[in-house]
CSV table of C-alpha atoms in Angstrom, one decimal:
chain,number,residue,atom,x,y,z
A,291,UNK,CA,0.0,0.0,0.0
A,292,UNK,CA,1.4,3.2,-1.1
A,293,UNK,CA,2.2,6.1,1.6
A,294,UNK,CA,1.0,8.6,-1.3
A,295,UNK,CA,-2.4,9.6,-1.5
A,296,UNK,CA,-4.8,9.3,-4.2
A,297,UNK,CA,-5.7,12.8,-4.8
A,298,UNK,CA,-1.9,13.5,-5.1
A,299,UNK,CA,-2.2,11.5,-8.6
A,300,UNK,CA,-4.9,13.9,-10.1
A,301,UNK,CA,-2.4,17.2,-9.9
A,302,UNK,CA,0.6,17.6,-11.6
A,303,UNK,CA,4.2,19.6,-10.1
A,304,UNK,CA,3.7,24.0,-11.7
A,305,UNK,CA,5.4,23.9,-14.8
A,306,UNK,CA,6.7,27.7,-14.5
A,307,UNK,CA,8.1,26.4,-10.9
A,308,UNK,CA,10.1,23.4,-13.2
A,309,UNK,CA,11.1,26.0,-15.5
A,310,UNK,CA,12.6,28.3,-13.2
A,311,UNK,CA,14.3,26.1,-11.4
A,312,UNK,CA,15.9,24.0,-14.0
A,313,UNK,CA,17.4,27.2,-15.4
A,314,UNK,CA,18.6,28.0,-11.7
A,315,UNK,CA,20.1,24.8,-12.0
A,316,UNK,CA,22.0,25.4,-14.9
A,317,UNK,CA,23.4,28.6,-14.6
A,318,UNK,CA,24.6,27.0,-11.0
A,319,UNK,CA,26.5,24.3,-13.1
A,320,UNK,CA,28.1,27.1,-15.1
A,321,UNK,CA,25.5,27.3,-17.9
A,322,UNK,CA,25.0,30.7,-19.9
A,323,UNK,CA,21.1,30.2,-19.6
A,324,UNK,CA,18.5,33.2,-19.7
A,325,UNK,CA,15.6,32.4,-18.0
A,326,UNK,CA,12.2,34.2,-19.2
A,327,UNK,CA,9.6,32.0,-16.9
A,328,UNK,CA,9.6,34.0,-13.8
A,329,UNK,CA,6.2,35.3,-13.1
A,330,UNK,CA,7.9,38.4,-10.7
A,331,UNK,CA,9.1,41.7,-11.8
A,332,UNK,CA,12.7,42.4,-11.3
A,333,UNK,CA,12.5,45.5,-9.3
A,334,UNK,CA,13.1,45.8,-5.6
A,335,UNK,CA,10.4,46.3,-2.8
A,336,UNK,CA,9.9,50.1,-2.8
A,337,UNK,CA,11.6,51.6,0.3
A,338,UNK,CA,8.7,52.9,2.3
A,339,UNK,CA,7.5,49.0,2.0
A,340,UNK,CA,10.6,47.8,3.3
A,341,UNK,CA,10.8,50.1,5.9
A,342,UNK,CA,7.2,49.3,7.1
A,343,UNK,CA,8.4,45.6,7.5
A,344,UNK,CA,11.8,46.9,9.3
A,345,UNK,CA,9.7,48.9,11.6
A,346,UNK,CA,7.5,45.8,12.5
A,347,UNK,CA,10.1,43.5,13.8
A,348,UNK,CA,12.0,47.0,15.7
A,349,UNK,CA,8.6,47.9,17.4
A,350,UNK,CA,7.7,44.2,18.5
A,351,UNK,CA,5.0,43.3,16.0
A,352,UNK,CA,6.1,39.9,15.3
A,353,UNK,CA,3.7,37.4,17.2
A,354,UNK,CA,0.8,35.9,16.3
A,355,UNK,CA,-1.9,36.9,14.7
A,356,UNK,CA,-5.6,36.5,13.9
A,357,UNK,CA,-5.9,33.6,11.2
A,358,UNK,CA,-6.7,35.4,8.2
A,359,UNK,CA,-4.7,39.1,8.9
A,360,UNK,CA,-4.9,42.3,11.4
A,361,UNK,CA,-7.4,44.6,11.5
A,362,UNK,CA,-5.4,47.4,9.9
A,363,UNK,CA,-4.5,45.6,7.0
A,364,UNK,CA,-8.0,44.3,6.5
A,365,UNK,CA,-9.3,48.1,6.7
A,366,UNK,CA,-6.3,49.1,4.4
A,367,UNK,CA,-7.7,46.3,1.9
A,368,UNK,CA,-11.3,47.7,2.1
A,369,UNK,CA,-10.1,51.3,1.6
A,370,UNK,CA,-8.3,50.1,-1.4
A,371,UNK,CA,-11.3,48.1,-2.8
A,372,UNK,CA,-13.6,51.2,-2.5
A,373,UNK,CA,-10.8,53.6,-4.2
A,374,UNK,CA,-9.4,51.1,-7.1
A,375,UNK,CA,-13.1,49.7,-7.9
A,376,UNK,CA,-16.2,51.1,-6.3
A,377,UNK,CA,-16.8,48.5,-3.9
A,378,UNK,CA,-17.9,48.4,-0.4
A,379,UNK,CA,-17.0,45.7,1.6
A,380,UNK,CA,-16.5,45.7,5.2
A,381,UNK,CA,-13.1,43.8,7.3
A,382,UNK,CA,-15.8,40.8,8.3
A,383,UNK,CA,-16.2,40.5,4.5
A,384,UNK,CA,-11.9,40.3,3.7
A,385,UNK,CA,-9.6,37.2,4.3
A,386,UNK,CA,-5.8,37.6,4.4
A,387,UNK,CA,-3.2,34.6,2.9
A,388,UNK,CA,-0.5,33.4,2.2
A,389,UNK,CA,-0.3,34.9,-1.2
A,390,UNK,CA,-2.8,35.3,-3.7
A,391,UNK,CA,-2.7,31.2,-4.4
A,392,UNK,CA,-3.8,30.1,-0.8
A,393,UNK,CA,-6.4,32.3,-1.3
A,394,UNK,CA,-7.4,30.9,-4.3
A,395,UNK,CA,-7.4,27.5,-2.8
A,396,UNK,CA,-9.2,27.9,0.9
A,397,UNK,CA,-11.9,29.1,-1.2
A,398,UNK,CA,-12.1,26.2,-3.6
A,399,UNK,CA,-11.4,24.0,-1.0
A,400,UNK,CA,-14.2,25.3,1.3
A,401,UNK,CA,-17.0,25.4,-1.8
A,402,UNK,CA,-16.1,21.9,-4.0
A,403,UNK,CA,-17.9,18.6,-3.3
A,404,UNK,CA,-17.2,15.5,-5.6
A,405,UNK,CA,-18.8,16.5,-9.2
A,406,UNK,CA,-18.9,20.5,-9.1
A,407,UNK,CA,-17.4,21.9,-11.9
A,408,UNK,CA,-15.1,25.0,-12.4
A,409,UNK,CA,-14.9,26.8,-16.0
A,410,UNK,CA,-11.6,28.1,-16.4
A,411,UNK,CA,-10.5,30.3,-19.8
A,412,UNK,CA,-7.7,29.1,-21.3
A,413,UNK,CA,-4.9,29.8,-21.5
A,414,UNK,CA,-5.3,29.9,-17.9
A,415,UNK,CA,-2.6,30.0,-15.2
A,416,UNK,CA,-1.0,26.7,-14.8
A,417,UNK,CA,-2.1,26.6,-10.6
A,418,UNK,CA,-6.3,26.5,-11.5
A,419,UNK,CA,-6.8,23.3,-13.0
A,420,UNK,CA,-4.5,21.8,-10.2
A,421,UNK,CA,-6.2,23.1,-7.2
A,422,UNK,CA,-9.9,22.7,-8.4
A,423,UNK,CA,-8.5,18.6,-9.1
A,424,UNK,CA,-7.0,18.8,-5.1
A,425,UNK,CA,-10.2,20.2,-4.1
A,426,UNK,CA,-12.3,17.5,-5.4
A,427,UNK,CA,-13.5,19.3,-8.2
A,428,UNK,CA,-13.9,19.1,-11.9
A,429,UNK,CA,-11.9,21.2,-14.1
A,430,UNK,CA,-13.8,22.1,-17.4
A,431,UNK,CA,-12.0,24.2,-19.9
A,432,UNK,CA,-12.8,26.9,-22.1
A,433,UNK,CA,-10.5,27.7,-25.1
A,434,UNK,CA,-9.8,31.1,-26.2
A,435,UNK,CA,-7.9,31.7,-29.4
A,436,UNK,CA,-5.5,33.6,-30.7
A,437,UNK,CA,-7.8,35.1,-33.0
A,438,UNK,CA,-9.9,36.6,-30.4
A,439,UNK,CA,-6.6,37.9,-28.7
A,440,UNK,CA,-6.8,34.8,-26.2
A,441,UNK,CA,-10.3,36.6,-24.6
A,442,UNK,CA,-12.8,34.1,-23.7
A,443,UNK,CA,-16.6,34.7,-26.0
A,444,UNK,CA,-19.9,35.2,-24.6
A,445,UNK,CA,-20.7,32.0,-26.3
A,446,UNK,CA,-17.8,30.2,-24.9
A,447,UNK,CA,-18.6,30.8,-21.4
A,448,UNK,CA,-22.5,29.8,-22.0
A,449,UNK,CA,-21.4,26.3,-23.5
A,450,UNK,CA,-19.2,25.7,-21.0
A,451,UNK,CA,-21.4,26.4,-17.9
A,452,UNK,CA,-23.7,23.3,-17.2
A,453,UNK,CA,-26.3,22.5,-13.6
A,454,UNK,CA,-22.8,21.3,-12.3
A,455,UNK,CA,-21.1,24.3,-12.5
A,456,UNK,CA,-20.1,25.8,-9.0
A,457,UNK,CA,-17.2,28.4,-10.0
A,458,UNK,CA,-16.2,30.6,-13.2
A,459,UNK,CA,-12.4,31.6,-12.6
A,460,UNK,CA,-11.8,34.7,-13.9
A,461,UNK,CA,-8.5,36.7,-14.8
A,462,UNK,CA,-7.6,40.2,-16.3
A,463,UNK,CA,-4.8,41.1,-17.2
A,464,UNK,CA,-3.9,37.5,-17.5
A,465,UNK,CA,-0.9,35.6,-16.7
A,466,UNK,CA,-0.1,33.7,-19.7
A,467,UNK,CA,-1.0,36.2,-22.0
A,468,UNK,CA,-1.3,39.8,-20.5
A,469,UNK,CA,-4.6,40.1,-22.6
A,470,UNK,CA,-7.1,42.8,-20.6
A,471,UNK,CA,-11.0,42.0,-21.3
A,472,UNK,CA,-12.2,45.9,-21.9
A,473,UNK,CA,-15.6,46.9,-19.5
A,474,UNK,CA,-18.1,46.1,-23.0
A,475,UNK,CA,-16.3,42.3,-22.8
A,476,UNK,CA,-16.4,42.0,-19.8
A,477,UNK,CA,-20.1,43.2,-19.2
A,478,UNK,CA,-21.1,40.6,-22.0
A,479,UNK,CA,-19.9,37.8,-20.1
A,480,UNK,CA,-21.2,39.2,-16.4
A,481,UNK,CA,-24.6,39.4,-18.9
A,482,UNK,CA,-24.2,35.3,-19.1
A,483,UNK,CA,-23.2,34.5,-16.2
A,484,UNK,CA,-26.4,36.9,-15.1
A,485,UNK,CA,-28.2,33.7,-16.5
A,486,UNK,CA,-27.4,31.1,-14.2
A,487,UNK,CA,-27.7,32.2,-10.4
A,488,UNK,CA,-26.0,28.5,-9.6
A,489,UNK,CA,-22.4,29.8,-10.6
A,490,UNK,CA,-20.1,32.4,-8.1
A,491,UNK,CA,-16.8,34.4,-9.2
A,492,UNK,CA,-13.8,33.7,-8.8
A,493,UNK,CA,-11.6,36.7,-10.3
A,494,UNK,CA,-8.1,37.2,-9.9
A,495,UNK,CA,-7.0,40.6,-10.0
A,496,UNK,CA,-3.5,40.1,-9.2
A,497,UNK,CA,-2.1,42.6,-12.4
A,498,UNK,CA,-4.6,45.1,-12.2
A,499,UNK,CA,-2.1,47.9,-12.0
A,500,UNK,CA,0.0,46.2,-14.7
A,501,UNK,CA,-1.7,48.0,-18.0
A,502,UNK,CA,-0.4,49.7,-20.6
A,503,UNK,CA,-1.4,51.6,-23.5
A,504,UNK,CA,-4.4,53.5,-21.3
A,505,UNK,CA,-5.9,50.2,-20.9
A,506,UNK,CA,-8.8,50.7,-18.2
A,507,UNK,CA,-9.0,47.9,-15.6
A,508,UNK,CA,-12.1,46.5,-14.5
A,509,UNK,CA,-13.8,43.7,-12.2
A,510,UNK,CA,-17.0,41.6,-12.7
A,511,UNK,CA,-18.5,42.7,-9.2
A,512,UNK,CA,-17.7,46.3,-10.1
A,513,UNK,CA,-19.2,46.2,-13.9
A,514,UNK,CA,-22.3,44.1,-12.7
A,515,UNK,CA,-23.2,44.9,-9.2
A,516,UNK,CA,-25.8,42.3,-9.5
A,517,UNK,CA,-23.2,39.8,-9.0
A,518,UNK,CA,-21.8,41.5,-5.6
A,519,UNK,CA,-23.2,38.3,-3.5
A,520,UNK,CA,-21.5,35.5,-6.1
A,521,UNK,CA,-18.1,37.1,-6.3
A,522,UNK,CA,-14.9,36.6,-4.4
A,523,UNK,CA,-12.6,39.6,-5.4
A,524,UNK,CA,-9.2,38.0,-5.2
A,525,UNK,CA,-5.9,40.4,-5.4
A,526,UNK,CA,-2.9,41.1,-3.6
A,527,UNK,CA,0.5,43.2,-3.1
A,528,UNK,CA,2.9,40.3,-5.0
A,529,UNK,CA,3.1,42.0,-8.6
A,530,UNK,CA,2.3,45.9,-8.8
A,531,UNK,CA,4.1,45.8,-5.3
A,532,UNK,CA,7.3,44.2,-6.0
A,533,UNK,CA,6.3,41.9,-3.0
A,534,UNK,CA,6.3,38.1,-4.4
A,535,UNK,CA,8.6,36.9,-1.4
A,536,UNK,CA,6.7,38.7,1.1
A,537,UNK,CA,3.4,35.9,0.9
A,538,UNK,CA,0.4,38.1,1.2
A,539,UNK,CA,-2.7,37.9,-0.9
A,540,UNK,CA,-6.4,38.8,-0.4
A,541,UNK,CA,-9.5,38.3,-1.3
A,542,UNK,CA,-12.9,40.3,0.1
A,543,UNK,CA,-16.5,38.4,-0.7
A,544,UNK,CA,-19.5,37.2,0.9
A,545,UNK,CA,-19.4,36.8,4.8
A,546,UNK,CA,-20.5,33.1,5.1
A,547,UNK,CA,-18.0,32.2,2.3
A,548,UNK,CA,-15.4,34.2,4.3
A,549,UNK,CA,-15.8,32.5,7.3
A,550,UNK,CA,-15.2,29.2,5.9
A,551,UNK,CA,-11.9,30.0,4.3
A,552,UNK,CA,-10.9,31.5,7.7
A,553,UNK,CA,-11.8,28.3,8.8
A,554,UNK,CA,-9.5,26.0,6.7
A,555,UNK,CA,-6.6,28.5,6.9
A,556,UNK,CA,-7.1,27.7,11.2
A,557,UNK,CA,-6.4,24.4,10.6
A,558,UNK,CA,-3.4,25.0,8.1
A,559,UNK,CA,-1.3,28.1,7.7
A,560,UNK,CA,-2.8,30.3,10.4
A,561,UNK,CA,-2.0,33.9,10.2
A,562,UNK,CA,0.4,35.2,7.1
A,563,UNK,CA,4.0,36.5,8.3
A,564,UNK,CA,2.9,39.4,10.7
A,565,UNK,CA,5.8,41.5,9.3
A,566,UNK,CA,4.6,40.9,6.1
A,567,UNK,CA,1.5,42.2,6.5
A,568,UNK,CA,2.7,45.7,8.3
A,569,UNK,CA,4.3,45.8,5.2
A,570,UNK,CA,1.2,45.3,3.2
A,571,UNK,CA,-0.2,47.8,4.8
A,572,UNK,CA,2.5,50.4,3.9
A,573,UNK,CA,1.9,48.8,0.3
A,574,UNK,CA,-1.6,49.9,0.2
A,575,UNK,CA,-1.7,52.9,2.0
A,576,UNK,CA,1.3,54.6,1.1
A,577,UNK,CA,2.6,56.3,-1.9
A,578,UNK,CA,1.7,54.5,-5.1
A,579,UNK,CA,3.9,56.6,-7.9
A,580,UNK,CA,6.6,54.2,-8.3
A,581,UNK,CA,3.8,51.8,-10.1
A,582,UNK,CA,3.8,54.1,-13.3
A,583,UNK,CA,7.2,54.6,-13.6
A,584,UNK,CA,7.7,50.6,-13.4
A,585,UNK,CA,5.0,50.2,-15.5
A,586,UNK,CA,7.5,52.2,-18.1
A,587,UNK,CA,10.0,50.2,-17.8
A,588,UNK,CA,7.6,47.0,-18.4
A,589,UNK,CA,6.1,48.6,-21.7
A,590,UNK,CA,9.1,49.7,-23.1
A,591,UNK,CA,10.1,45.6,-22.9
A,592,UNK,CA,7.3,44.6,-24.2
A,593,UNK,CA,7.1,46.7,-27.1
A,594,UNK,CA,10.9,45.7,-27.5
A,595,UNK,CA,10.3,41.5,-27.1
A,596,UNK,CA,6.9,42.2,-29.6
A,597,UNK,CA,8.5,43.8,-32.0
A,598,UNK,CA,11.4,41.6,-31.9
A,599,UNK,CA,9.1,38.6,-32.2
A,600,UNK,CA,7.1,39.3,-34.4
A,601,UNK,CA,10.1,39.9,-36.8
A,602,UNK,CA,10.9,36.0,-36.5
A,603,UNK,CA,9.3,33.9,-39.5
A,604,UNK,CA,7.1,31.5,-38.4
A,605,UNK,CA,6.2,33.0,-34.7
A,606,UNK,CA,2.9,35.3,-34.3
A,607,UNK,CA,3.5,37.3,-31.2
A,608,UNK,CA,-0.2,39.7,-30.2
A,609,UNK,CA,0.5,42.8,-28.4
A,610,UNK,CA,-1.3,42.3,-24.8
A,611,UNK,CA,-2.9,45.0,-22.5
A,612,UNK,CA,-1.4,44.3,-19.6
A,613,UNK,CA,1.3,42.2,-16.8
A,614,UNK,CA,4.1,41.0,-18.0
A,615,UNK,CA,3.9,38.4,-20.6
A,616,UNK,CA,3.3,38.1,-23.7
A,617,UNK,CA,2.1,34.5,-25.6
A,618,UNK,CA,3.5,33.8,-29.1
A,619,UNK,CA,2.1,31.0,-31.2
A,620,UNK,CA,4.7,28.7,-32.6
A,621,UNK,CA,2.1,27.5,-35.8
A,622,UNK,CA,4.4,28.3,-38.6
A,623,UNK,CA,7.1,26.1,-36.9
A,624,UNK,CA,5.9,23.2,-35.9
A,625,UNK,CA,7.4,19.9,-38.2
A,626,UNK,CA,10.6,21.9,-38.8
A,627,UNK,CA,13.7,20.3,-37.6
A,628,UNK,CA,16.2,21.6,-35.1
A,629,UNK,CA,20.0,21.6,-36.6
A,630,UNK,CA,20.5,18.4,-34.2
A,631,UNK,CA,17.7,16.7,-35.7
A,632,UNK,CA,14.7,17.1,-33.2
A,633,UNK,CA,11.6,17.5,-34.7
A,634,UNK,CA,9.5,20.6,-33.5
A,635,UNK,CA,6.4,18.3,-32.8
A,636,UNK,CA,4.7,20.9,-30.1
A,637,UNK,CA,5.6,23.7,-28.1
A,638,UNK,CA,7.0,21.3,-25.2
A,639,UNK,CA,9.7,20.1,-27.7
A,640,UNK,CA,10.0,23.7,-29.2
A,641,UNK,CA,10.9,25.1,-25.5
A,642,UNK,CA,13.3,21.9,-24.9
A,643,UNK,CA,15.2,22.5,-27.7
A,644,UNK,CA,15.4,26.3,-27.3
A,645,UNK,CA,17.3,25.8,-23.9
A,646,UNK,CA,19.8,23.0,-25.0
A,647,UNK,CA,20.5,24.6,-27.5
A,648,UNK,CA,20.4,28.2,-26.7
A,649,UNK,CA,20.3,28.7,-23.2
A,650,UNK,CA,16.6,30.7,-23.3
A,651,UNK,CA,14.5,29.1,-21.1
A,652,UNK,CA,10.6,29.2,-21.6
A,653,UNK,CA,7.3,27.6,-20.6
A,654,UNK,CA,5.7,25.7,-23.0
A,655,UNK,CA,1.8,26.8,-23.9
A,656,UNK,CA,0.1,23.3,-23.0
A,657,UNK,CA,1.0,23.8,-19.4
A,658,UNK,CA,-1.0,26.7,-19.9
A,659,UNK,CA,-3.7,24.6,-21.8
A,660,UNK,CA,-3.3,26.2,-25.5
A,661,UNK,CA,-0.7,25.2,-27.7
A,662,UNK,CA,1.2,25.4,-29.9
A,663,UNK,CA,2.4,28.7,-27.8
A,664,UNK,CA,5.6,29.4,-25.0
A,665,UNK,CA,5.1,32.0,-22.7
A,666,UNK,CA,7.7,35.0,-22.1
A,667,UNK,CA,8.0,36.7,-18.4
A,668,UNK,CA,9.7,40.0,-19.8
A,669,UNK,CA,10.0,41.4,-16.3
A,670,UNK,CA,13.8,41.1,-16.8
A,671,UNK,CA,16.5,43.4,-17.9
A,672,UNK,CA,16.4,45.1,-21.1
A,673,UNK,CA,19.5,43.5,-22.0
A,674,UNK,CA,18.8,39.8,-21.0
A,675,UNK,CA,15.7,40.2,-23.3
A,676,UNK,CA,17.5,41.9,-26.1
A,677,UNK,CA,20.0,39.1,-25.8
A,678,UNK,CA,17.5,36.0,-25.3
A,679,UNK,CA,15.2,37.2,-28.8
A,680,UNK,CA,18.8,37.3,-30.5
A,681,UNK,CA,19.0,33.8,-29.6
A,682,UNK,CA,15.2,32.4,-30.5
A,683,UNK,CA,16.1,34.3,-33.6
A,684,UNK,CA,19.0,32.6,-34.5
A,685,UNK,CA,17.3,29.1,-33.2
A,686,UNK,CA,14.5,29.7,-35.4
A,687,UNK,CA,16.4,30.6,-38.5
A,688,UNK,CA,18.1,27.2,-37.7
A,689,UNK,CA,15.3,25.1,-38.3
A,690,UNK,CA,14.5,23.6,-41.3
């Protein structure tokens, strides 16, 4: 009898975790490896931030704390939730995590029973699938398309959504693709999902203040207020921040719902680092300008890594709204052969051969659930990038 569970065979390891760490691994052994897979922006934690988490170990504040987060932060996260997005909730109606994904799971943990289903857009990040599978859920996907710039259809969602359906997952800007649903898409989906009272919404807002190009942010509670009592608003400080190590996502929804995530993060995590929730704090009250100028920075590398891709025969490379991705199709290459001999026979082979021979490392689309695509993190130094799109360049012009 096996010590392993059974549920533990229905999830698979995060690709973009693999990826990361195998180029670690390499550039460790002495490799000359550029790694494009890491979902986190390369600047530092602003100082205030840092000085907020400095000044909560000096003045004591490192003890326990309430399950799901302090009182100040939870204010600070309904004060930012009016501000950003027009939306009144009170502290009773926020929970605090461990980062955006533990939020993300209590709730599907605390809502699944054997047989729900979830609808989940893809491309779709790679943790959605997974957890809806631990949770005892069913995982039904919807496939957008590169022709409709990777944005889910009106009609999409209504085929997908059955009597089963417990959950719609929800995410703008999105991470693979950085493509931003504007309010009119947006509002023709809430209009479907108007339709059938049986399904909630799970949205993850976590790039919301990643947009470019005067792309306007929205959220489904916010466009439809009809929906207020079947949405979970799930965001937090990890991206626009600079805060991926500091662990602290949120999420503000219903009361009853609420109460039973704080239950299962009792009996698991407890409270989120208390220092890292001062922090959060600072994060959300204080001083906000350094999100533009970073925001710059990102759109100048994207415009750069576009451009650049776009130049390469056989890759199509859409411009996206927002984060810090973008999510070329490889069509026009697949069957070619790599100067070694491998065949191109999907985008997991594509992004194999890319780093052995190149030293670029990438995710491959199907762990994002469309293919044939790879995914590019350009939140990364304008010379790394300049220097990996030299290389797909001269690995594409090598195939044959």
């Amino acid at each position: 009898m096996s010590i392993l569970s059974d549920t533990l065979a229905r999830v698979k390891p995060s690709p973009t975790v693999a990826v990361t760490t195998l180029a670690n691994e390499l550039k460790a052994a002495g490799k000359d490896v550029i790694g494009l897979g890491a979902g986190e922006p390369d600047f530092d934690t602003p100082e205030h931030i840092r000085a907020a988490g400095k000044r909560a170990i000096d003045e004591g504040k490192t003890r326990y704390t309430a399950p799901d987060g302090i009182a100040e932060l939870k204010q600070a996260i309904c004060d930012k939730f009016k501000r950003d997005n027009g939306l009144d909730y009170m502290p009773k109606q926020v929970s605090v995590g461990t980062g955006g994904k533990q939020i993300l799971y209590n709730a599907l943990m605390a809502t699944l029973n054997p047989g729900d289903e979830v609808v989940i857009p893809a491309p779709y990040w790679v943790s959605y699938p997974d957890m809806v599978l631990l949770a005892g859920g069913t995982p039904v996907v919807a496939e957008a398309s590169l022709e409709s710039r990777f944005k889910l259809t009106p009609d999409q969602l209504e085929a997908a959504i059955t009597p089963k359906t417990k959950w719609f997952i929800f995410n703008s800007p999105s991470n693979p693709t950085g493509a931003g649903y504007s309010r009119d898409e947006l509002k023709a989906l809430t209009d479907v999902l108007l339709r059938h009272p049986h399904v909630w919404v799970m949205t993850d807002d976590m790039y919301e203040h990643l947009a470019y190009d005067g792309f306007e942010f929205c959220t489904p509670a916010e466009v439809e207020p009809a929906l207020y009592d079947r949405t979970l608003t799930c965001n937090g400080v990890s991206k626009a921040y600079c805060m991926t190590g500091w662990r602290i996502g949120y999420a503000a929804g219903p009361e009853p719902l609420i109460s039973a995530m704080r239950k299962i993060q009792s009996q698991s995590t407890s409270n989120p680092c208390t220092i890292s929730q001062w922090a959060a704090v600072e994060a959300l009250n204080g001083s906000h300008e350094f999100i533009a100028a970073n925001n710059e920075v990102f759109k100048r590398r994207r415009n750069m890594v576009v451009e650049r891709l776009n130049a390469i025969e056989g890759i199509t490379c859409p411009t996206p709204e927002g984060a810090f991705y973008v999510y070329p199709s490889i069509a026009g290459l697949i069957g070619k052969v790599t100067q070694g001999g491998t065949k191109i026979a999907d985008d997991e082979t594509f992004a194999k051969a890319l780093l052995e021979d190149k030293g670029v490392a990438v995710v491959f689309g199907a762990a994002f659930g469309l293919s044939p695509n790879f995914r590019v993190s350009y939140a990364t130094s304008d010379a790394a990038l300049a220097e990996a799109c030299d290389r797909i360049e001269a690995f594409c012009k090598g195939l044959s």
